[in-house]
Coordinates of N, CA, C and O in Angstrom, one line a residue:
M1 N 23.2 -2.0 -11.6 CA 22.5 -2.8 -10.7 C 21.1 -3.1 -11.3 O 20.4 -2.3 -11.7
T2 N 20.8 -4.4 -11.2 CA 19.5 -4.9 -11.8 C 18.6 -5.2 -10.6 O 19.0 -5.8 -9.7
H3 N 17.3 -4.9 -10.7 CA 16.3 -5.2 -9.7 C 15.2 -6.0 -10.3 O 14.8 -5.8 -11.4
A4 N 14.9 -7.1 -9.6 CA 13.8 -7.9 -10.0 C 12.5 -7.2 -9.8 O 12.3 -6.6 -8.7
I5 N 11.6 -7.1 -10.8 CA 10.3 -6.5 -10.6 C 9.3 -7.7 -10.2 O 9.1 -8.6 -10.9
I6 N 8.8 -7.5 -9.0 CA 7.8 -8.5 -8.5 C 6.4 -7.9 -8.7 O 6.1 -6.8 -8.2
P7 N 5.6 -8.6 -9.5 CA 4.2 -8.0 -9.7 C 3.5 -7.9 -8.4 O 3.6 -8.7 -7.5
H8 N 2.7 -6.9 -8.3 CA 1.9 -6.7 -7.1 C 0.7 -7.6 -7.0 O 0.3 -8.2 -8.0
A9 N 0.3 -7.8 -5.8 CA -0.9 -8.7 -5.6 C -2.0 -7.8 -5.1 O -1.9 -7.3 -4.0
L10 N -3.1 -7.7 -5.9 CA -4.2 -6.9 -5.4 C -5.3 -7.9 -5.0 O -5.9 -8.5 -5.9
N11 N -5.5 -8.1 -3.8 CA -6.5 -9.0 -3.3 C -7.5 -8.1 -2.4 O -7.0 -7.5 -1.5
N12 N -8.7 -8.1 -2.8 CA -9.6 -7.2 -2.1 C -10.9 -7.9 -1.9 O -11.3 -8.8 -2.6
T13 N -11.7 -7.4 -0.9 CA -13.0 -8.0 -0.6 C -14.1 -7.2 -1.3 O -15.3 -7.7 -1.3
S14 N -13.8 -6.1 -2.0 CA -14.8 -5.4 -2.7 C -14.2 -4.6 -3.8 O -13.8 -3.4 -3.7
S15 N -14.0 -5.2 -5.0 CA -13.2 -4.6 -6.0 C -13.8 -3.4 -6.7 O -13.1 -2.7 -7.5
T16 N -15.0 -3.0 -6.3 CA -15.6 -1.8 -7.0 C -15.3 -0.5 -6.3 O -15.7 0.5 -6.7
N17 N -14.6 -0.5 -5.1 CA -14.4 0.7 -4.3 C -13.1 1.4 -4.6 O -13.0 2.6 -4.3
I18 N -12.1 0.7 -5.0 CA -10.8 1.2 -5.3 C -10.4 0.8 -6.7 O -10.6 -0.3 -7.1
S19 N -9.8 1.8 -7.4 CA -9.2 1.5 -8.7 C -7.9 2.2 -8.8 O -7.5 3.1 -8.0
N20 N -7.1 1.8 -9.8 CA -5.8 2.5 -10.2 C -4.9 2.5 -9.0 O -4.1 3.4 -8.8
L21 N -4.9 1.4 -8.2 CA -4.0 1.3 -7.1 C -2.6 1.0 -7.5 O -2.3 0.1 -8.3
S22 N -1.6 1.8 -7.0 CA -0.2 1.6 -7.4 C 0.7 2.2 -6.3 O 0.3 3.0 -5.5
V23 N 2.0 1.7 -6.3 CA 3.0 2.2 -5.5 C 4.1 2.6 -6.4 O 4.6 1.8 -7.2
S24 N 4.6 3.9 -6.2 CA 5.8 4.3 -7.1 C 6.7 5.2 -6.3 O 6.2 5.9 -5.4
P25 N 8.0 5.1 -6.5 CA 8.6 4.1 -7.4 C 8.5 2.7 -6.8 O 8.5 2.6 -5.6
N26 N 8.5 1.7 -7.6 CA 8.5 0.3 -7.1 C 9.3 -0.5 -8.1 O 8.8 -0.7 -9.2
P27 N 10.5 -0.9 -7.8 CA 11.1 -0.9 -6.4 C 11.5 0.5 -6.0 O 11.7 1.4 -6.8
T28 N 11.7 0.6 -4.7 CA 12.1 1.9 -4.1 C 13.3 1.7 -3.2 O 13.6 0.6 -2.7
S29 N 14.0 2.8 -3.0 CA 15.1 2.8 -2.0 C 14.7 3.2 -0.6 O 15.4 3.1 0.3
G30 N 13.5 3.7 -0.5 CA 13.0 4.1 0.8 C 11.6 4.7 0.8 O 10.7 4.2 1.3
F31 N 11.5 5.8 0.1 CA 10.2 6.5 0.1 C 9.4 6.2 -1.2 O 10.0 6.2 -2.2
A32 N 8.1 6.0 -1.0 CA 7.3 5.7 -2.1 C 5.9 6.3 -1.9 O 5.6 6.7 -0.8
T33 N 5.1 6.4 -2.9 CA 3.8 7.0 -2.8 C 2.7 5.9 -3.2 O 2.8 5.4 -4.3
L34 N 1.8 5.7 -2.3 CA 0.7 4.8 -2.6 C -0.4 5.7 -3.2 O -0.8 6.7 -2.6
T35 N -0.9 5.4 -4.4 CA -1.9 6.2 -5.0 C -3.1 5.3 -5.4 O -2.9 4.1 -5.8
F36 N -4.3 5.8 -5.4 CA -5.5 5.1 -5.8 C -6.7 6.0 -5.9 O -6.6 7.1 -5.3
D37 N -7.7 5.6 -6.6 CA -8.9 6.3 -6.7 C -9.9 5.6 -5.8 O -10.1 4.4 -5.9
Y38 N -10.6 6.3 -4.9 CA -11.7 5.8 -4.1 C -13.0 6.2 -4.7 O -13.3 7.4 -4.9
L39 N -13.9 5.2 -4.9 CA -15.0 5.5 -5.7 C -16.3 5.8 -5.0 O -17.2 6.5 -5.6
P40 N -16.5 5.4 -3.8 CA -17.8 5.8 -3.1 C -18.0 7.3 -3.0 O -17.0 8.0 -3.1
S41 N -19.2 7.7 -2.8 CA -19.5 9.1 -2.9 C -19.0 9.9 -1.6 O -19.0 11.2 -1.7
A42 N -18.6 9.3 -0.6 CA -18.2 10.0 0.6 C -16.8 9.5 1.1 O -16.5 8.3 0.9
G43 N -16.0 10.4 1.6 CA -14.7 10.0 2.2 C -14.8 9.2 3.4 O -15.9 9.2 4.1
V44 N -13.8 8.5 3.8 CA -13.8 7.7 5.0 C -12.4 7.7 5.7 O -11.5 8.3 5.2
S45 N -12.3 7.1 6.8 CA -11.1 6.9 7.5 C -10.5 5.5 7.3 O -11.3 4.6 7.2
A46 N -9.2 5.4 7.0 CA -8.6 4.1 6.7 C -7.4 3.9 7.7 O -6.9 4.8 8.3
T47 N -7.0 2.6 7.7 CA -5.7 2.3 8.4 C -4.8 1.6 7.3 O -5.3 0.8 6.5
I48 N -3.5 2.0 7.3 CA -2.5 1.5 6.4 C -1.6 0.7 7.3 O -1.1 1.1 8.3
K49 N -1.3 -0.6 6.8 CA -0.4 -1.4 7.6 C 0.8 -1.8 6.6 O 0.5 -2.1 5.4
I50 N 2.0 -1.8 7.1 CA 3.2 -2.3 6.4 C 3.6 -3.6 7.1 O 3.8 -3.7 8.3
I51 N 3.7 -4.6 6.3 CA 4.0 -6.0 6.7 C 5.1 -6.6 5.9 O 5.2 -6.4 4.7
N52 N 6.1 -7.2 6.6 CA 7.2 -7.8 5.9 C 6.9 -9.1 5.3 O 5.8 -9.6 5.5
S53 N 7.8 -9.7 4.6 CA 7.5 -11.0 3.9 C 7.4 -12.2 4.9 O 7.0 -13.3 4.4
H54 N 7.7 -12.0 6.1 CA 7.5 -13.0 7.1 C 6.1 -12.9 7.8 O 5.8 -13.7 8.7
G55 N 5.4 -11.9 7.4 CA 4.1 -11.7 8.0 C 4.1 -10.8 9.3 O 3.1 -10.7 9.9
T56 N 5.2 -10.2 9.6 CA 5.3 -9.4 10.8 C 4.9 -8.0 10.5 O 5.3 -7.3 9.5
L57 N 3.9 -7.5 11.3 CA 3.5 -6.1 11.2 C 4.6 -5.2 11.6 O 5.0 -5.2 12.8
L58 N 5.0 -4.3 10.7 CA 6.1 -3.3 11.0 C 5.6 -1.9 11.4 O 6.2 -1.2 12.2
Q59 N 4.5 -1.5 10.8 CA 4.0 -0.2 11.0 C 2.5 -0.1 10.7 O 2.0 -0.7 9.8
T60 N 1.9 0.7 11.5 CA 0.5 1.0 11.3 C 0.3 2.5 11.2 O 0.8 3.3 12.1
I61 N -0.3 3.0 10.2 CA -0.6 4.4 10.0 C -2.1 4.6 10.1 O -2.9 4.1 9.2
S62 N -2.5 5.3 11.1 CA -4.0 5.4 11.3 C -4.2 6.6 12.3 O -3.4 6.9 13.2
P63 N -5.3 7.3 12.1 CA -6.2 7.2 11.0 C -5.7 8.0 9.7 O -4.9 8.9 9.9
V64 N -6.1 7.5 8.6 CA -5.7 8.2 7.3 C -7.0 8.6 6.7 O -7.9 7.8 6.5
S65 N -7.2 9.9 6.4 CA -8.4 10.4 5.7 C -8.3 10.1 4.2 O -7.4 10.4 3.5
I66 N -9.3 9.3 3.8 CA -9.5 8.9 2.4 C -10.6 9.7 1.7 O -11.7 9.7 2.2
A67 N -10.3 10.5 0.7 CA -11.3 11.3 0.0 C -11.9 10.6 -1.1 O -11.4 9.6 -1.6
N68 N -13.1 11.0 -1.5 CA -13.7 10.5 -2.7 C -12.9 11.0 -3.9 O -12.5 12.1 -3.9
G69 N -12.4 10.1 -4.8 CA -11.6 10.5 -5.9 C -10.2 10.1 -5.7 O -9.9 9.1 -5.0
S70 N -9.2 10.8 -6.2 CA -7.8 10.5 -6.1 C -7.2 10.7 -4.7 O -7.5 11.7 -4.1
N71 N -6.3 9.7 -4.3 CA -5.7 9.8 -3.0 C -4.2 9.4 -3.2 O -3.9 8.6 -4.0
S72 N -3.3 10.1 -2.5 CA -1.9 9.8 -2.4 C -1.4 9.8 -1.0 O -1.7 10.7 -0.2
I73 N -0.7 8.7 -0.6 CA -0.3 8.5 0.7 C 1.2 8.2 0.7 O 1.6 7.2 0.0
A74 N 2.0 8.9 1.4 CA 3.5 8.7 1.5 C 3.8 7.5 2.3 O 3.2 7.3 3.4
I75 N 4.6 6.6 1.8 CA 5.0 5.4 2.5 C 6.5 5.5 2.7 O 7.3 5.7 1.7
N76 N 7.0 5.3 3.9 CA 8.4 5.3 4.2 C 9.0 3.9 4.6 O 8.7 3.4 5.6
L77 N 9.7 3.3 3.7 CA 10.4 2.0 3.9 C 11.8 2.2 4.2 O 12.6 1.2 4.2
S78 N 12.4 3.4 4.3 CA 13.8 3.6 4.4 C 14.5 3.0 5.6 O 15.6 2.6 5.5
S79 N 13.8 2.7 6.7 CA 14.4 2.1 7.9 C 14.4 0.6 7.8 O 14.9 -0.1 8.7
Y80 N 13.8 0.0 6.8 CA 13.7 -1.4 6.7 C 14.8 -2.0 5.7 O 15.3 -1.3 4.8
T81 N 15.1 -3.2 5.9 CA 16.1 -3.9 5.0 C 15.5 -4.2 3.6 O 14.3 -4.1 3.5
A82 N 16.4 -4.5 2.7 CA 15.9 -4.8 1.3 C 15.0 -6.0 1.4 O 15.2 -7.0 2.1
G83 N 13.9 -6.0 0.6 CA 13.0 -7.1 0.6 C 11.6 -6.7 0.0 O 11.4 -5.6 -0.5
V84 N 10.7 -7.6 0.1 CA 9.3 -7.4 -0.3 C 8.5 -7.0 0.9 O 8.6 -7.7 2.0
Y85 N 7.7 -6.0 0.8 CA 6.8 -5.5 1.8 C 5.4 -5.5 1.3 O 5.1 -5.2 0.1
Y86 N 4.4 -5.8 2.2 CA 3.0 -5.8 1.8 C 2.3 -4.6 2.5 O 2.5 -4.3 3.7
I87 N 1.6 -3.9 1.7 CA 0.9 -2.7 2.2 C -0.6 -3.1 2.2 O -1.2 -3.4 1.1
E88 N -1.2 -3.0 3.3 CA -2.6 -3.3 3.5 C -3.4 -2.0 3.8 O -3.0 -1.3 4.7
I89 N -4.4 -1.8 3.0 CA -5.3 -0.6 3.2 C -6.6 -1.2 3.7 O -7.3 -2.0 3.1
I90 N -7.0 -0.7 4.9 CA -8.2 -1.2 5.6 C -9.2 -0.1 5.6 O -9.0 0.9 6.2
L91 N -10.3 -0.4 4.8 CA -11.4 0.6 4.7 C -12.7 -0.1 5.1 O -12.8 -1.3 5.2
P92 N -13.7 0.7 5.4 CA -15.0 0.1 5.8 C -15.6 -0.7 4.7 O -16.3 -1.6 4.9
T93 N -15.2 -0.4 3.4 CA -15.7 -1.1 2.3 C -14.9 -2.4 1.9 O -15.3 -3.1 0.9
G94 N -13.8 -2.6 2.6 CA -13.0 -3.8 2.2 C -11.5 -3.6 2.5 O -11.1 -2.4 2.8
N95 N -10.7 -4.6 2.5 CA -9.3 -4.6 2.6 C -8.6 -4.8 1.3 O -9.0 -5.6 0.5
Y96 N -7.5 -4.0 1.1 CA -6.8 -4.0 -0.2 C -5.4 -4.2 0.1 O -4.8 -3.7 1.1
H97 N -4.7 -5.0 -0.8 CA -3.3 -5.3 -0.6 C -2.4 -5.0 -1.8 O -2.9 -5.2 -2.9
Y98 N -1.2 -4.6 -1.5 CA -0.3 -4.2 -2.6 C 1.1 -4.6 -2.1 O 1.4 -4.4 -0.9
S99 N 2.0 -5.0 -3.0 CA 3.3 -5.3 -2.6 C 4.3 -4.2 -3.1 O 4.1 -3.6 -4.2
A100 N 5.3 -4.0 -2.4 CA 6.4 -3.0 -2.8 C 7.7 -3.7 -2.5 O 7.9 -4.4 -1.5
V101 N 8.7 -3.4 -3.3 CA 10.0 -3.9 -3.2 C 11.0 -2.8 -2.7 O 11.0 -1.8 -3.4
K102 N 11.7 -3.1 -1.7 CA 12.8 -2.1 -1.2 C 14.1 -2.7 -1.6 O 14.4 -3.9 -1.3
Y103 N 15.0 -1.9 -2.2 CA 16.3 -2.4 -2.5 C 17.4 -1.7 -1.7 O 17.1 -0.7 -1.0

């Protein structure tokens, strides 16, 4: 079985606060891990949203504690059909977007 790799779209309002943002495995059959480094000196609370390719909000994960430094957040797409999903991270320092493919 061959899977198309769709490049992620990182659109943010403050590119200096998050680095090394990724989702793996991508594509995924269900469970994936969102990882990134948060650079400000203090941790914050975030909201994670899962949105389908039609723009429908499917899931909100909140509050999520974000530490200064490396962060890993489990994402469960197993109950959704195959397709492209957008993961939005909402932080006080900006909003960040990443795409994930479920097969």
